[in-house]
CSV table of C-alpha atoms in Angstrom, one decimal:
chain,number,residue,atom,x,y,z
Q,1,MET,CA,-0.1,0.0,0.2
Q,2,ARG,CA,1.6,3.4,-1.1
Q,3,ASP,CA,2.0,6.2,2.0
Q,4,THR,CA,-0.1,8.5,0.1
Q,5,ASP,CA,-3.2,6.4,0.2
Q,6,VAL,CA,-6.3,7.8,1.5
Q,7,THR,CA,-9.8,7.2,1.4
Q,8,SER,CA,-11.9,8.5,-1.9
Q,9,LEU,CA,-15.4,8.7,-2.5
Q,10,HIS,CA,-16.4,8.1,-6.3
Q,11,ARG,CA,-19.8,8.9,-7.6
Q,12,PHE,CA,-21.2,6.6,-9.9
Q,13,ASP,CA,-24.7,7.8,-10.2
Q,14,GLU,CA,-24.9,8.5,-14.0
Q,15,ILE,CA,-23.3,5.0,-15.1
Q,16,GLU,CA,-25.7,3.5,-12.6
Q,17,THR,CA,-28.6,5.2,-13.8
Q,18,LEU,CA,-27.9,4.2,-17.4
Q,19,LEU,CA,-27.4,0.6,-16.3
Q,20,THR,CA,-31.1,0.4,-14.6
Q,21,GLN,CA,-33.1,2.0,-17.0
Q,22,ALA,CA,-31.5,0.4,-20.1
Q,23,LYS,CA,-34.6,-0.3,-22.1
Q,24,THR,CA,-32.9,-3.7,-24.0
Q,25,GLY,CA,-31.3,-4.8,-20.8
Q,26,ARG,CA,-27.6,-4.3,-19.8
Q,27,ARG,CA,-25.9,-6.2,-22.4
Q,28,ASP,CA,-26.1,-3.8,-25.3
Q,29,LEU,CA,-24.5,-0.9,-23.0
Q,30,PHE,CA,-21.7,-3.2,-22.4
Q,31,SER,CA,-21.0,-3.2,-26.3
Q,32,ASP,CA,-21.5,0.7,-26.4
Q,33,LYS,CA,-18.1,2.7,-27.1
Q,34,ASP,CA,-19.8,5.8,-25.6
Q,35,PHE,CA,-20.8,4.1,-22.3
Q,36,THR,CA,-17.4,1.8,-21.9
Q,37,ALA,CA,-15.3,4.5,-22.7
Q,38,ARG,CA,-16.9,6.4,-19.6
Q,39,LEU,CA,-17.0,3.4,-17.7
Q,40,ALA,CA,-13.6,2.9,-18.4
Q,41,ASP,CA,-12.4,6.3,-17.3
Q,42,ARG,CA,-14.0,6.1,-13.8
Q,43,LEU,CA,-12.5,2.8,-13.5
Q,44,ASP,CA,-8.8,4.2,-14.5
Q,45,ARG,CA,-9.3,6.7,-12.0
Q,46,MET,CA,-10.0,4.6,-9.1
Q,47,LEU,CA,-7.6,2.1,-9.6
Q,48,ASP,CA,-4.8,4.8,-10.7
Q,49,GLY,CA,-2.7,2.1,-12.3
Q,50,GLU,CA,-1.7,0.3,-9.4
Q,51,ARG,CA,-5.0,-1.2,-7.4
Q,52,ILE,CA,-6.2,-4.7,-7.6
Q,53,LEU,CA,-9.6,-4.7,-9.8
Q,54,SER,CA,-11.7,-7.3,-8.2
Q,55,MET,CA,-15.0,-8.5,-10.1
Q,56,ASP,CA,-18.0,-10.2,-8.9
Q,57,ILE,CA,-18.5,-13.3,-11.8
Q,58,PHE,CA,-22.1,-13.9,-12.6
Q,59,ASP,CA,-24.0,-11.0,-14.2
Q,60,THR,CA,-20.8,-8.8,-13.9
Q,61,LEU,CA,-17.8,-10.4,-15.7
Q,62,VAL,CA,-20.2,-12.8,-17.4
Q,63,LEU,CA,-23.7,-11.9,-18.2
Q,64,ARG,CA,-26.5,-14.5,-17.9
Q,65,ASP,CA,-29.4,-14.3,-20.0
Q,66,ASN,CA,-32.8,-13.3,-18.6
Q,67,SER,CA,-34.1,-17.2,-18.0
Q,68,SER,CA,-35.0,-17.2,-14.2
Q,69,GLU,CA,-33.7,-19.5,-11.6
Q,70,ILE,CA,-36.6,-21.6,-11.3
Q,71,THR,CA,-36.6,-22.1,-15.1
Q,72,ARG,CA,-32.6,-23.2,-15.4
Q,73,PHE,CA,-33.3,-25.5,-12.3
Q,74,TYR,CA,-36.3,-27.2,-14.3
Q,75,GLU,CA,-34.3,-27.5,-17.7
Q,76,ILE,CA,-31.0,-28.8,-15.5
Q,77,GLY,CA,-33.4,-31.5,-14.2
Q,78,GLY,CA,-34.6,-32.6,-17.4
Q,79,LYS,CA,-30.6,-33.2,-18.3
Q,80,MET,CA,-30.3,-35.1,-15.1
Q,81,ALA,CA,-33.2,-37.0,-15.6
Q,82,ASP,CA,-31.6,-38.5,-18.6
Q,83,LEU,CA,-28.6,-39.3,-17.4
Q,84,ALA,CA,-30.5,-40.9,-14.2
Q,85,THR,CA,-32.8,-42.8,-16.5
Q,86,SER,CA,-29.8,-44.1,-18.8
Q,87,HIS,CA,-27.8,-45.2,-15.6
Q,88,THR,CA,-31.2,-47.2,-13.8
Q,89,GLY,CA,-32.6,-48.4,-16.7
Q,90,ARG,CA,-35.7,-46.8,-15.7
Q,91,GLU,CA,-37.7,-43.9,-16.7
Q,92,ILE,CA,-37.0,-41.1,-14.1
Q,93,ALA,CA,-39.2,-37.9,-14.8
Q,94,GLN,CA,-37.5,-34.5,-15.1
Q,95,VAL,CA,-40.2,-32.8,-12.3
Q,96,ASP,CA,-38.7,-35.5,-10.3
Q,97,ALA,CA,-35.0,-34.7,-11.0
Q,98,PHE,CA,-35.9,-31.1,-10.7
Q,99,VAL,CA,-37.2,-31.5,-7.3
Q,100,ALA,CA,-34.2,-34.0,-6.2
Q,101,ARG,CA,-32.0,-31.2,-7.1
Q,102,HIS,CA,-34.2,-28.6,-4.8
Q,103,LEU,CA,-34.1,-30.7,-1.9
Q,104,GLY,CA,-30.2,-30.9,-2.3
Q,105,THR,CA,-30.1,-27.6,-2.3
Q,106,LYS,CA,-31.8,-27.0,1.0
Q,107,ALA,CA,-30.1,-30.0,2.7
Q,108,THR,CA,-26.5,-28.5,1.7
Q,109,TYR,CA,-27.4,-24.9,2.9
Q,110,ARG,CA,-29.1,-26.3,6.2
Q,111,ALA,CA,-26.3,-29.0,7.1
Q,112,SER,CA,-23.2,-26.8,6.3
Q,113,GLY,CA,-21.1,-25.8,9.4
Q,114,LYS,CA,-21.4,-22.4,10.5
Q,115,ILE,CA,-17.7,-20.5,9.6
Q,116,ARG,CA,-18.0,-17.2,11.3
Q,117,GLY,CA,-21.5,-17.1,11.7
Q,118,CYS,CA,-22.0,-18.1,7.9
Q,119,ARG,CA,-23.3,-20.8,5.8
Q,120,GLU,CA,-23.0,-21.6,2.2
Q,121,GLY,CA,-23.9,-24.6,-0.2
Q,122,SER,CA,-21.9,-26.8,-2.4
Q,123,LEU,CA,-22.8,-28.2,-5.8
Q,124,LEU,CA,-20.8,-31.4,-5.1
Q,125,GLU,CA,-23.4,-31.9,-1.9
Q,126,ILE,CA,-26.3,-30.6,-4.2
Q,127,HIS,CA,-26.0,-33.5,-6.7
Q,128,ALA,CA,-24.7,-36.1,-4.2
Q,129,THR,CA,-28.0,-35.8,-2.5
Q,130,ALA,CA,-30.1,-35.6,-5.6
Q,131,SER,CA,-28.1,-38.5,-6.8
Q,132,ARG,CA,-29.0,-40.6,-3.6
Q,133,ILE,CA,-32.7,-39.7,-4.2
Q,134,LEU,CA,-33.0,-40.6,-7.8
Q,135,THR,CA,-30.8,-43.9,-8.0
Q,136,GLY,CA,-30.3,-44.9,-5.0
Q,137,GLY,CA,-26.4,-44.3,-4.6
Q,138,GLY,CA,-24.1,-40.9,-4.9
Q,139,GLU,CA,-22.5,-42.5,-8.2
Q,140,MET,CA,-24.3,-39.7,-10.3
Q,141,SER,CA,-23.3,-36.7,-8.6
Q,142,SER,CA,-20.4,-36.3,-10.7
Q,143,PRO,CA,-21.8,-36.6,-14.1
Q,144,PHE,CA,-25.0,-34.4,-12.3
Q,145,VAL,CA,-22.3,-31.8,-11.8
Q,146,GLU,CA,-20.6,-32.1,-15.5
Q,147,ALA,CA,-24.2,-31.4,-16.9
Q,148,GLU,CA,-24.7,-28.3,-15.0
Q,149,LEU,CA,-21.9,-26.9,-15.8
Q,150,GLU,CA,-22.4,-27.5,-19.5
Q,151,TYR,CA,-25.9,-26.0,-19.4
Q,152,GLU,CA,-24.7,-22.8,-17.5
Q,153,ALA,CA,-22.2,-22.4,-20.0
Q,154,GLY,CA,-25.1,-22.2,-22.6
Q,155,ARG,CA,-26.9,-19.5,-20.5
Q,156,ILE,CA,-24.5,-17.1,-20.2
Q,157,LYS,CA,-21.8,-15.2,-22.0
Q,158,PRO,CA,-18.6,-13.4,-21.1
Q,159,ASN,CA,-18.8,-9.3,-20.3
Q,160,PRO,CA,-17.1,-8.2,-23.7
Q,161,PHE,CA,-16.1,-5.0,-22.0
Q,162,LEU,CA,-14.7,-6.1,-18.7
Q,163,VAL,CA,-12.8,-9.2,-20.1
Q,164,ASP,CA,-11.2,-6.8,-22.4
Q,165,TYR,CA,-10.5,-4.2,-19.4
Q,166,ALA,CA,-9.2,-6.8,-17.2
Q,167,ALA,CA,-6.8,-7.6,-19.7
Q,168,ARG,CA,-5.2,-4.2,-20.1
Q,169,HIS,CA,-5.1,-3.4,-16.9
Q,170,ARG,CA,-2.8,-6.6,-16.3
Q,171,ALA,CA,-0.8,-5.7,-19.1
Q,172,ARG,CA,-0.1,-2.5,-17.6
Q,173,GLY,CA,1.3,-4.3,-14.3
Q,174,GLY,CA,-2.4,-4.4,-12.4
Q,175,ARG,CA,-4.1,-7.6,-10.6
Q,176,VAL,CA,-7.3,-9.0,-11.2
Q,177,VAL,CA,-9.0,-11.2,-8.6
Q,178,LEU,CA,-12.7,-12.9,-8.9
Q,179,LEU,CA,-15.0,-13.1,-6.0
Q,180,THR,CA,-18.4,-15.0,-6.1
Q,181,ASP,CA,-20.8,-15.9,-3.8
Q,182,MET,CA,-21.9,-19.2,-5.4
Q,183,TYR,CA,-22.5,-22.7,-4.1
Q,184,MET,CA,-20.0,-23.6,-7.3
Q,185,HIS,CA,-16.6,-24.2,-5.7
Q,186,ALA,CA,-13.6,-22.4,-7.7
Q,187,GLU,CA,-12.6,-25.4,-9.1
Q,188,GLN,CA,-16.0,-25.7,-10.7
Q,189,VAL,CA,-16.4,-21.8,-11.8
Q,190,THR,CA,-12.6,-21.9,-13.4
Q,191,LEU,CA,-14.1,-24.7,-15.4
Q,192,LEU,CA,-17.2,-22.7,-16.5
Q,193,LEU,CA,-15.1,-20.0,-17.2
Q,194,ASN,CA,-13.0,-22.2,-19.5
Q,195,LEU,CA,-15.9,-23.0,-21.3
Q,196,LEU,CA,-16.6,-19.6,-22.0
Q,197,GLY,CA,-12.9,-18.9,-22.7
Q,198,ILE,CA,-12.0,-17.2,-19.9
Q,199,SER,CA,-8.6,-19.2,-18.9
Q,200,PRO,CA,-7.0,-18.6,-15.5
Q,201,LYS,CA,-4.2,-16.7,-17.0
Q,202,GLU,CA,-6.5,-13.9,-17.5
Q,203,TYR,CA,-6.8,-13.1,-13.5
Q,204,ASP,CA,-4.7,-13.7,-10.6
Q,205,PHE,CA,-6.8,-15.5,-8.1
Q,206,LEU,CA,-10.5,-16.8,-7.8
Q,207,LEU,CA,-12.4,-17.3,-4.3
Q,208,SER,CA,-15.9,-18.5,-4.3
Q,209,SER,CA,-17.9,-18.8,-1.1
Q,210,ALA,CA,-18.7,-22.5,-1.5
Q,211,ASP,CA,-14.9,-22.5,-0.2
Q,212,THR,CA,-14.7,-20.0,2.2
Q,213,LYS,CA,-18.0,-20.3,3.6
Q,214,VAL,CA,-18.1,-16.6,4.3
Q,215,SER,CA,-19.8,-14.5,1.8
Q,216,LYS,CA,-19.2,-11.3,-0.1
Q,217,ALA,CA,-22.9,-10.5,1.7
Q,218,SER,CA,-21.1,-11.2,5.2
Q,219,GLY,CA,-18.0,-9.0,4.4
Q,220,GLY,CA,-15.9,-11.9,5.4
Q,221,ILE,CA,-14.5,-12.8,1.5
Q,222,PHE,CA,-13.0,-9.8,1.1
Q,223,ARG,CA,-11.1,-10.4,4.2
Q,224,ASN,CA,-9.7,-13.5,3.1
Q,225,MET,CA,-8.7,-12.1,-0.5
Q,226,GLN,CA,-6.7,-9.9,1.6
Q,227,ASP,CA,-4.6,-12.6,2.8
Q,228,GLU,CA,-4.4,-14.1,-0.3
Q,229,MET,CA,-3.1,-11.4,-2.1
Q,230,GLN,CA,-1.3,-10.0,0.9
Q,231,ALA,CA,-2.9,-6.6,0.2
Q,232,ALA,CA,-4.4,-4.0,2.5
Q,233,PRO,CA,-8.1,-3.1,2.1
Q,234,GLY,CA,-7.2,0.2,0.2
Q,235,GLU,CA,-5.4,-1.7,-2.4
Q,236,PHE,CA,-8.9,-2.8,-3.9
Q,237,VAL,CA,-11.6,-1.4,-6.4
Q,238,HIS,CA,-14.4,-3.9,-6.4
Q,239,ILE,CA,-17.2,-4.1,-8.8
Q,240,GLY,CA,-20.7,-5.6,-9.1
Q,241,ASP,CA,-24.2,-6.4,-9.6
Q,242,SER,CA,-25.3,-6.7,-5.8
Q,243,PHE,CA,-25.5,-3.4,-3.8
Q,244,ARG,CA,-24.9,-5.4,-0.5
Q,245,GLY,CA,-22.3,-7.6,-1.5
Q,246,ASP,CA,-20.8,-5.8,-4.1
Q,247,VAL,CA,-20.7,-2.1,-2.6
Q,248,ALA,CA,-21.7,-1.9,0.9
Q,249,GLN,CA,-19.8,-4.7,2.3
Q,250,PRO,CA,-16.7,-3.9,0.4
Q,251,ILE,CA,-17.1,-0.4,1.4
Q,252,ARG,CA,-17.2,-1.3,4.9
Q,253,GLN,CA,-13.8,-3.4,4.7
Q,254,GLY,CA,-12.2,-0.4,3.6
Q,255,TRP,CA,-12.5,-1.5,0.1
Q,256,GLN,CA,-13.6,1.0,-3.0
Q,257,ALA,CA,-16.8,-0.1,-5.0
Q,258,LEU,CA,-18.6,0.4,-7.9
Q,259,HIS,CA,-22.3,-0.7,-8.3
Q,260,LEU,CA,-23.0,-2.1,-12.2
Q,261,PRO,CA,-26.8,-2.9,-11.3
Q,262,LEU,CA,-29.1,-5.1,-13.4
Q,263,ALA,CA,-31.5,-3.2,-15.6
Q,264,GLN,CA,-35.3,-3.0,-14.7
Q,265,ALA,CA,-35.9,-4.4,-17.8
Q,266,ASP,CA,-33.5,-7.6,-17.3
Q,267,ILE,CA,-35.5,-8.2,-13.8
Q,268,LEU,CA,-38.8,-7.9,-15.4
Q,269,GLU,CA,-37.7,-10.5,-18.0
Q,270,ARG,CA,-36.6,-12.6,-15.3
Q,271,ARG,CA,-40.0,-12.5,-13.1
Q,272,LYS,CA,-42.0,-13.1,-16.1
Q,273,ASP,CA,-39.9,-16.2,-16.9
Q,274,HIS,CA,-40.0,-17.3,-13.2
Q,275,ALA,CA,-44.0,-16.8,-13.4
Q,276,LYS,CA,-44.8,-19.0,-16.4
Q,277,THR,CA,-42.3,-21.8,-15.0
Q,278,ALA,CA,-43.8,-21.5,-11.5
Q,279,SER,CA,-47.4,-21.8,-12.7
Q,280,MET,CA,-46.6,-24.7,-15.4
Q,281,LEU,CA,-44.8,-26.2,-12.1
Q,282,ARG,CA,-48.2,-26.1,-10.3
Q,283,ASP,CA,-50.7,-26.8,-13.1
Q,284,MET,CA,-48.9,-29.5,-14.6
Q,285,PHE,CA,-47.5,-31.4,-11.6
Q,286,ASN,CA,-48.9,-29.6,-8.4
Q,287,VAL,CA,-45.5,-28.8,-7.5
Q,288,ASP,CA,-44.9,-25.4,-5.6
Q,289,ILE,CA,-41.1,-24.7,-4.7
Q,290,ASP,CA,-39.9,-22.2,-2.9
Q,291,ILE,CA,-37.4,-20.4,-5.2
Q,292,ALA,CA,-37.5,-16.7,-4.8
Q,293,MET,CA,-38.5,-14.2,-7.8
Q,294,PRO,CA,-35.8,-12.4,-9.0
Q,295,LYS,CA,-35.1,-9.0,-8.0
């Protein structure tokens, strides 16, 4: 940390407003030259050529399409059902695999041991539970995980601006780290990013709350990253879409932070998709799953 470092405040109202109000969603803005020039200028000033650029992954470094979580999990259930049917030789329904995955999710979060008061799930544990429910044993957990990662890779795309900006920051001597509040372990997130063409050579370190158990929302994972990078709080600038996890908490830890929120248009599309799938599950299968509406 430099002797001249002081706490700095940066207003981000204009860019945040543009992102929030983007009529066609955020993807187009991240490809707009005028918008990205302003964003790059703001990041340049905050990073000052030397600080560590920290990025949230999902809906920041990579952009999801506007499918809802409940739709994605139901479609993943279809892939799980196909694998389980082939393995067991008996027909397993998509809805049953979907429910098994959901029960695995609830189990991993409930059974996870607390670290500094926090719990986090594990994709390995989710699918180990789902495998036991569907086949009677845990042998399908790895195929289920692989199928989910391949499916997720088809639902997300790299953020072209941030991938390019991170490369330029590293080329001029800066460092880039990735943080995610996610039930996917760092190894799995790395594999997923690889499928999208983002290799580990393009960043310096990646932390997932599935491994640390402490999250961005709790603030604890930021201290873990400081230890990993052997850097002080004032050396980091973090960006992400969640106000609590990507802005409020890093600032509380002494980091600088920028908010890159979802557009209201994106949120509306995800809510519509959620309602459609939830209604189908109730009408066709009498299944009412407690997966939250996007917000």
